[in-house]
mmCIF file of C-alpha atoms in Angstrom:
data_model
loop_
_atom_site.group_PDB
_atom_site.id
_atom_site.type_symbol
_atom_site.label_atom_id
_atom_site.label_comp_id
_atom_site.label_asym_id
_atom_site.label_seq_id
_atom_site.Cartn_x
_atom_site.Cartn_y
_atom_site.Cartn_z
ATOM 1 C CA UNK A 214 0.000 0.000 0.000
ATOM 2 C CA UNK A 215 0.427 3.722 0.009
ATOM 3 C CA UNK A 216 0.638 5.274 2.995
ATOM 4 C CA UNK A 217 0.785 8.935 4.187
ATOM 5 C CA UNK A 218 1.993 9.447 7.345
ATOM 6 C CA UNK A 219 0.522 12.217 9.437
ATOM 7 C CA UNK A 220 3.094 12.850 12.285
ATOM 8 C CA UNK A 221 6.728 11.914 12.795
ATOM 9 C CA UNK A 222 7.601 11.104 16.571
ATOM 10 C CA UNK A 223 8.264 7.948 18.098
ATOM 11 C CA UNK A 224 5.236 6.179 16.815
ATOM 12 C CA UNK A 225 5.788 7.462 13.554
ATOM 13 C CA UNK A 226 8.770 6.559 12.946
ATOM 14 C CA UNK A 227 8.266 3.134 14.480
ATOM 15 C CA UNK A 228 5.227 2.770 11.635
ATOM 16 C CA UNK A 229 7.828 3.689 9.134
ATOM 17 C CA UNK A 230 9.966 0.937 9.582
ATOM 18 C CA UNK A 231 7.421 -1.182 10.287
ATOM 19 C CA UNK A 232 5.682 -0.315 6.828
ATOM 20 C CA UNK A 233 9.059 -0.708 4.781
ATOM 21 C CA UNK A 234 9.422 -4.391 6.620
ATOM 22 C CA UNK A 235 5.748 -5.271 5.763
ATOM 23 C CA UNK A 236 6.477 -3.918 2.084
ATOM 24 C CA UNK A 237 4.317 -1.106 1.685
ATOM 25 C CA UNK A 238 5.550 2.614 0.540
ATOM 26 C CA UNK A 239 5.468 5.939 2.067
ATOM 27 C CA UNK A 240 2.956 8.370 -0.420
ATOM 28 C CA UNK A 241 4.519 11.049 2.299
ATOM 29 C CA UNK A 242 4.977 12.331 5.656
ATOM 30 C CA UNK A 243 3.281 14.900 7.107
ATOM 31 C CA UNK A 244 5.184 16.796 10.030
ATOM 32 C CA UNK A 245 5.698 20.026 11.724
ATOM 33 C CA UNK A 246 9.431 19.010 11.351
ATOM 34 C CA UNK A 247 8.880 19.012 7.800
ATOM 35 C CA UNK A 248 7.322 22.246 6.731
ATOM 36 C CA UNK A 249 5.923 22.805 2.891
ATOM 37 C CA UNK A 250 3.976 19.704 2.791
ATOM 38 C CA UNK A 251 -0.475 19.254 3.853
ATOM 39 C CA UNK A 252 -2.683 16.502 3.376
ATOM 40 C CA UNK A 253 -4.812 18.284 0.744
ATOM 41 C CA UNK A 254 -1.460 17.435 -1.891
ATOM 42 C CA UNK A 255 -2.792 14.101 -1.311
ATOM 43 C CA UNK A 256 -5.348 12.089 -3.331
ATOM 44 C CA UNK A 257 -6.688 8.814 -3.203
ATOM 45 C CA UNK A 258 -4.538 8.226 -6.284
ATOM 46 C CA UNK A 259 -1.634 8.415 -4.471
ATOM 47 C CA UNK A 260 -2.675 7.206 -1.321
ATOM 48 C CA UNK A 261 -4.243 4.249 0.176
ATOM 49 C CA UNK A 262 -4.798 5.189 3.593
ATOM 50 C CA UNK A 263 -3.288 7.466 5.789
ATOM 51 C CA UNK A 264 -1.725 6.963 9.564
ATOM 52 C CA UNK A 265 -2.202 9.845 12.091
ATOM 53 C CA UNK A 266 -0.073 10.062 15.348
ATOM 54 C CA UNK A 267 -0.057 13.466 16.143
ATOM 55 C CA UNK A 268 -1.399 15.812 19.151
ATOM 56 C CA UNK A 269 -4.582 16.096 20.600
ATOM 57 C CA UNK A 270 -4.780 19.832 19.305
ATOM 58 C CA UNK A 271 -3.841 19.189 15.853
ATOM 59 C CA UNK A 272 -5.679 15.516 15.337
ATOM 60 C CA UNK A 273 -9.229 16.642 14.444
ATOM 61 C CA UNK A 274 -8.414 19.025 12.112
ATOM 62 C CA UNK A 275 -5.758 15.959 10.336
ATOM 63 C CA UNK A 276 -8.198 13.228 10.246
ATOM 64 C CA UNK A 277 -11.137 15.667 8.771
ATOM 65 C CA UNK A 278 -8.711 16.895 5.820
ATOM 66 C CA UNK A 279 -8.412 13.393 5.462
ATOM 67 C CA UNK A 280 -11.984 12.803 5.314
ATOM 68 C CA UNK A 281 -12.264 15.550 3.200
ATOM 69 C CA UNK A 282 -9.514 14.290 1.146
ATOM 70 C CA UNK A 283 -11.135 11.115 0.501
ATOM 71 C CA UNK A 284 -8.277 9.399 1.874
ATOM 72 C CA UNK A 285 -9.182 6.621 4.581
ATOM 73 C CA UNK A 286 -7.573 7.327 7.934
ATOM 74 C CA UNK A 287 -6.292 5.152 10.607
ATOM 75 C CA UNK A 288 -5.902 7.529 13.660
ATOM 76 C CA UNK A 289 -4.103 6.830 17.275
ATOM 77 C CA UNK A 290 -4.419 10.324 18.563
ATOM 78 C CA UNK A 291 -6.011 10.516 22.080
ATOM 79 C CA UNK A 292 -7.848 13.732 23.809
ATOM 80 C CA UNK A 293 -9.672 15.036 20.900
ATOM 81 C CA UNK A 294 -13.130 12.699 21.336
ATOM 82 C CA UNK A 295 -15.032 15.720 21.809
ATOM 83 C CA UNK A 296 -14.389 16.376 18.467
ATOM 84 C CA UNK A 297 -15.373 12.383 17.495
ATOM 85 C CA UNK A 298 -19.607 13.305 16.159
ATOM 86 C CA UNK A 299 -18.284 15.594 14.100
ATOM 87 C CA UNK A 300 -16.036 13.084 12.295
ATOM 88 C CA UNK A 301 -18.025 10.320 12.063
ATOM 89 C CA UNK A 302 -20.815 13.044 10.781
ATOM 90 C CA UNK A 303 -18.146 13.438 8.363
ATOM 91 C CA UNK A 304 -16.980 9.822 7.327
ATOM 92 C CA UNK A 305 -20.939 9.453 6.577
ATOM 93 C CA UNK A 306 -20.825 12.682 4.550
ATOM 94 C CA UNK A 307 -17.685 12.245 2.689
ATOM 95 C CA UNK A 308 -18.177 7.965 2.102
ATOM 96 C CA UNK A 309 -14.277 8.211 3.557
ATOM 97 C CA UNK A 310 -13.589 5.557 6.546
ATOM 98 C CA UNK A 311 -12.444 6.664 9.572
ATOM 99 C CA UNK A 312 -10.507 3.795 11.915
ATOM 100 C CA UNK A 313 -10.084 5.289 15.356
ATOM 101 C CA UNK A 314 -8.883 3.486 18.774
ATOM 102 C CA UNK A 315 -7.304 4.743 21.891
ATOM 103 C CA UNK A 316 -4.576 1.820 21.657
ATOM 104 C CA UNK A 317 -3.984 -0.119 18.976
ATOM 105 C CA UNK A 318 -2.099 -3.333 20.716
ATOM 106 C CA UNK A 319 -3.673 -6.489 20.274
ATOM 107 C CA UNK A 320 -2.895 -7.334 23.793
ATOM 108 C CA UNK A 321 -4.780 -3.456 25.409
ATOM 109 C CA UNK A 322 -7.961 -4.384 22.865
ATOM 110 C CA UNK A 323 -8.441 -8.315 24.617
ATOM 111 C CA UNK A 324 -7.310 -6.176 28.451
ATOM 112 C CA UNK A 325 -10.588 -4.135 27.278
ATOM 113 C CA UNK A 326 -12.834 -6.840 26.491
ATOM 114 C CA UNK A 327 -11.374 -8.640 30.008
ATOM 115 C CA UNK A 328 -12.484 -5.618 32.007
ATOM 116 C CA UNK A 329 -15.424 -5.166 31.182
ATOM 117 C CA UNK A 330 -16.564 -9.006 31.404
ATOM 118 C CA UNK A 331 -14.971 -8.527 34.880
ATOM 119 C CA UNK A 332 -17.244 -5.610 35.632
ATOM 120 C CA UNK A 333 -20.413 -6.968 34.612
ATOM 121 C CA UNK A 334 -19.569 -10.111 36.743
ATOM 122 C CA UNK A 335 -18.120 -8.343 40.086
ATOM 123 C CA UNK A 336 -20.814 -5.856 40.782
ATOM 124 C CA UNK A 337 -23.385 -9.319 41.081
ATOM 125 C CA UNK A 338 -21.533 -10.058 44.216
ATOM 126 C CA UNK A 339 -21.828 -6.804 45.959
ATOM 127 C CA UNK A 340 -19.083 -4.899 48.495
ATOM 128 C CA UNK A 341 -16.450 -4.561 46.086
ATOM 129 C CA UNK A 342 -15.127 -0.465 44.534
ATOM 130 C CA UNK A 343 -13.021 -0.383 41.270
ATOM 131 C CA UNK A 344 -10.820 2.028 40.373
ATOM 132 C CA UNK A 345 -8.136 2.576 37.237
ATOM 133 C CA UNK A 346 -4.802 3.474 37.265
ATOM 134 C CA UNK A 347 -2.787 4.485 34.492
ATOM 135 C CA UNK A 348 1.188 5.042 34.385
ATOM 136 C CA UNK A 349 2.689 6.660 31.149
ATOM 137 C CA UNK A 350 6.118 8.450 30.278
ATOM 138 C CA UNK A 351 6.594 11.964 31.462
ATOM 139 C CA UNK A 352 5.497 13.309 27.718
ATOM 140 C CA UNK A 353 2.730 12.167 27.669
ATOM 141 C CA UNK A 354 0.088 14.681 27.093
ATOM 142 C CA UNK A 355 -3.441 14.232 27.506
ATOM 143 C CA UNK A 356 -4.463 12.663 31.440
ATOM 144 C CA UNK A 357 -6.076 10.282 31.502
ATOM 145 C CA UNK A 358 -4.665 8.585 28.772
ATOM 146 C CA UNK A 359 -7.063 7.661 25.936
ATOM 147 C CA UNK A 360 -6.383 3.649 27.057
ATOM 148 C CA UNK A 361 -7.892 4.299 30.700
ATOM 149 C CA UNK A 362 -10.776 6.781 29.621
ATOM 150 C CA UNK A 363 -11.849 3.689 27.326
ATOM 151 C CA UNK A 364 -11.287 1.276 30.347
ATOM 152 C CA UNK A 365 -13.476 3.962 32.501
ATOM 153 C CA UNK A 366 -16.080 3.710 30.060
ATOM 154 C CA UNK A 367 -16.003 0.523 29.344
ATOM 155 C CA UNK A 368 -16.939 -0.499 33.358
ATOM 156 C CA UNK A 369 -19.617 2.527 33.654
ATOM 157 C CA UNK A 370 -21.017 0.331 31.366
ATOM 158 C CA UNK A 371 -21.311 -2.857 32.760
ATOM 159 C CA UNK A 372 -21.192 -1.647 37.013
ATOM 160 C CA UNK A 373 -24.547 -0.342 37.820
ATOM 161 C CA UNK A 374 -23.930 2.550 40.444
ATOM 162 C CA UNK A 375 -20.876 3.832 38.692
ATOM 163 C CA UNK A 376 -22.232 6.803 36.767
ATOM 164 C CA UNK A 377 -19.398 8.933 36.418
ATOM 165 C CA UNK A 378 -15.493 9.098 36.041
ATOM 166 C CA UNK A 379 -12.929 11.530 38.538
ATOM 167 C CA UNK A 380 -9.368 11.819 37.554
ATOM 168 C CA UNK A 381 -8.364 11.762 41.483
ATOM 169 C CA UNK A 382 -8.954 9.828 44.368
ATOM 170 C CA UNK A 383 -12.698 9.806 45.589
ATOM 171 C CA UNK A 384 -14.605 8.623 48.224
ATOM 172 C CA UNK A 385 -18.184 9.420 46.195
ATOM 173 C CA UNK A 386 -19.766 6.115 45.400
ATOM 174 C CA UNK A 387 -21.230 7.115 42.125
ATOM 175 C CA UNK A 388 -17.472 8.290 40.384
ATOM 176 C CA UNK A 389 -14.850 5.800 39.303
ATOM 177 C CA UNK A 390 -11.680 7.143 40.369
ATOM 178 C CA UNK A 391 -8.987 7.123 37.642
ATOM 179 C CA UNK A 392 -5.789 7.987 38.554
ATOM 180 C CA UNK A 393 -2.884 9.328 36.520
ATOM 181 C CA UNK A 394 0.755 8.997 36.949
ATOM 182 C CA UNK A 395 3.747 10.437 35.103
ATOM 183 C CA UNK A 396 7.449 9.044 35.236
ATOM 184 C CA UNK A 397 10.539 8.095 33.507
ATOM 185 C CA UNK A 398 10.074 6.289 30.297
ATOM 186 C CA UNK A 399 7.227 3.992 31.187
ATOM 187 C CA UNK A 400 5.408 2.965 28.134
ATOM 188 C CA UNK A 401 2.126 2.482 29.051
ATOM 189 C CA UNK A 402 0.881 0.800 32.125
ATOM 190 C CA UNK A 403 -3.316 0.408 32.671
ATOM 191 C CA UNK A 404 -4.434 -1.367 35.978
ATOM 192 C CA UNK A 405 -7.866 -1.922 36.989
ATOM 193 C CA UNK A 406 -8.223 -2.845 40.600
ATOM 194 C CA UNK A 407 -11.638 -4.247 42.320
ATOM 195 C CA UNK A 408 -10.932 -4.412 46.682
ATOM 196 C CA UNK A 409 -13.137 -5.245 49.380
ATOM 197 C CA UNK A 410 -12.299 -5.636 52.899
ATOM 198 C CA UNK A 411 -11.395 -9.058 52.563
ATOM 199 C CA UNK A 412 -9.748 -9.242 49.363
ATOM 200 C CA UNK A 413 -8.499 -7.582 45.635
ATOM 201 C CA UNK A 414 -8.317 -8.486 42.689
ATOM 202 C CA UNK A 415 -6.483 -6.603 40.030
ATOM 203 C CA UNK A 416 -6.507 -6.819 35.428
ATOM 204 C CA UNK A 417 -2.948 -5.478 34.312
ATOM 205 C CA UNK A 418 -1.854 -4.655 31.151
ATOM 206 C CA UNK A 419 1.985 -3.309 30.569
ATOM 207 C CA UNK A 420 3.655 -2.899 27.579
ATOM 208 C CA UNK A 421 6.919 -3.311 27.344
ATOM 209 C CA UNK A 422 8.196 -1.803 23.932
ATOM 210 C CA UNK A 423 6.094 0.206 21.391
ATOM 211 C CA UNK A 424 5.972 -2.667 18.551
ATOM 212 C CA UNK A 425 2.241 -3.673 19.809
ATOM 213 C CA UNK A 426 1.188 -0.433 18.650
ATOM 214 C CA UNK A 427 2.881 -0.412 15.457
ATOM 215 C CA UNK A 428 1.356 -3.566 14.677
ATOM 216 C CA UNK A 429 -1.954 -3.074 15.841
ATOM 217 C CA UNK A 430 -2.224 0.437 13.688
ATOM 218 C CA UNK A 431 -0.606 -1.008 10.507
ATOM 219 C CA UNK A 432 -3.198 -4.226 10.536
ATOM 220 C CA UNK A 433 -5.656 -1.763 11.015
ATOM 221 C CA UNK A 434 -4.396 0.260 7.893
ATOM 222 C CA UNK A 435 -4.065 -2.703 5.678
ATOM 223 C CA UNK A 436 -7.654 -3.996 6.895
ATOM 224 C CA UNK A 437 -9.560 -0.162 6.177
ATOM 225 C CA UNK A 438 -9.392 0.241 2.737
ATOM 226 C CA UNK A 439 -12.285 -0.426 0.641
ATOM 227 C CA UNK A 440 -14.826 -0.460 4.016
ATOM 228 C CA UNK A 441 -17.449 2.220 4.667
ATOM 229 C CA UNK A 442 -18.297 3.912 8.283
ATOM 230 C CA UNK A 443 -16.475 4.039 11.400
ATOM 231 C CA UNK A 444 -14.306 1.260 13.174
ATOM 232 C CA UNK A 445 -12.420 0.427 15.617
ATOM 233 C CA UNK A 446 -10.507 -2.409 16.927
ATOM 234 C CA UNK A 447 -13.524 -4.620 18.192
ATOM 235 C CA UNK A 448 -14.646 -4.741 14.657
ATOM 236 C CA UNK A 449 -11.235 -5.376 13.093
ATOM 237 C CA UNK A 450 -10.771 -8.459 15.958
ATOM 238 C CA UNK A 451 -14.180 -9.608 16.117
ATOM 239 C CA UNK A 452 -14.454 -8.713 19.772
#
């Protein structure tokens, strides 16, 4: 395939490689570090779908040029899903699909589906709280991460009497703490915790290197083209 790159940090250039290993091409990358260049050079002539890891400011306004574009999208930015009607009003609008997920590792999507099994089945028994705690590198920018927001969701779901999400320690029954923490290099830690006086029980996910991600986006990007709406990673794994 032909793939335009929409930003060029550490994710980025880990899909790069990735890409050239998997024998697909590079249409173009898109980067503040590389000035001169916007998606609207692109068509769906010369590209098959693009990739956008980017900033929570800049991410809405990349994957609806996309749309716009015509050129499918696969996009991993988090903290812009207030923005997230408007692009799927889009998608509909434009016939352009729009793949979107808060992590694209295999191994986060099945933590996901764990959780919230494990929230419809704990809240049956009664006398256990839940709370989520997330640990990501120090440049990280949006908190909570987009991983543990879906996580949050995810058990408001399925845990009648949690309505709401707080991202702090709380003692109100009704709010799911989820708790934030910054340090060193740390990849990307998600922990979901269910106590009672006489017990816990905890669902971990850690990463360990970034190559989950890669893969996760670039199956996604080889599995979009050609479909119509918006997805996500349940669809893609059958989940």
């Amino acid at each position: 395939m032909n793939i335009l790159l929409i930003g060029y940090g550490k994710m980025g250039r880990a899909i790069e490689a990735q890409a050239r290993a998997r024998g697909h091409q590079l249409a173009g990358i898109i980067d503040p570090s590389r000035p001169g260049t916007s998606i609207a050079d692109f068509t769906p002539a010369q590209v098959d779908v693009a990739i956008e890891f980017t900033h929570p400011d800049a991410a809405f306004q990349n994957v609806a040029a996309c749309l716009r574009q015509g050129l499918p999208v696969v996009c991993g930015s988090t903290g812009w899903l207030h923005h997230f009607a408007e692009a799927r009003a889009l998608s509909a609008e434009t016939g352009t699909p729009l793949f979107y997920a808060s992590n694209y590792s295999v191994g986060v999507n099945l933590f996901f589906h764990f959780s919230e099994y494990m929230a419809a089945k704990m809240h049956q028994f009664g006398g256990y709280d839940v709370q989520v705690r997330e640990i990501h590198h120090t440049q990280k920018v949006d908190q909570p991460s987009g991983t543990a927001l879906t996580v949050a969701e995810g058990i408001l779901r399925h845990f009648p009497g949690k309505t709401t999400w707080r991202n702090e320690p709380t003692t109100e029954p009704n709010e799911l703490a989820v708790l934030s923490e910054r340090e060193g290099a740390v990849i990307g830690t998600h922990i979901v915790t269910y106590s009672c006086p006489a017990d816990t029980i905890e669902l971990k996910h850690e990463a360990h290197t970034r190559e989950g991600f890669v893969q996760g986006a670039l199956l996604a990007a080889e599995w979009l083209p050609g479909r119509q709406g918006v997805f996500g990673m349940k669809d893609m794994l059958g989940l």
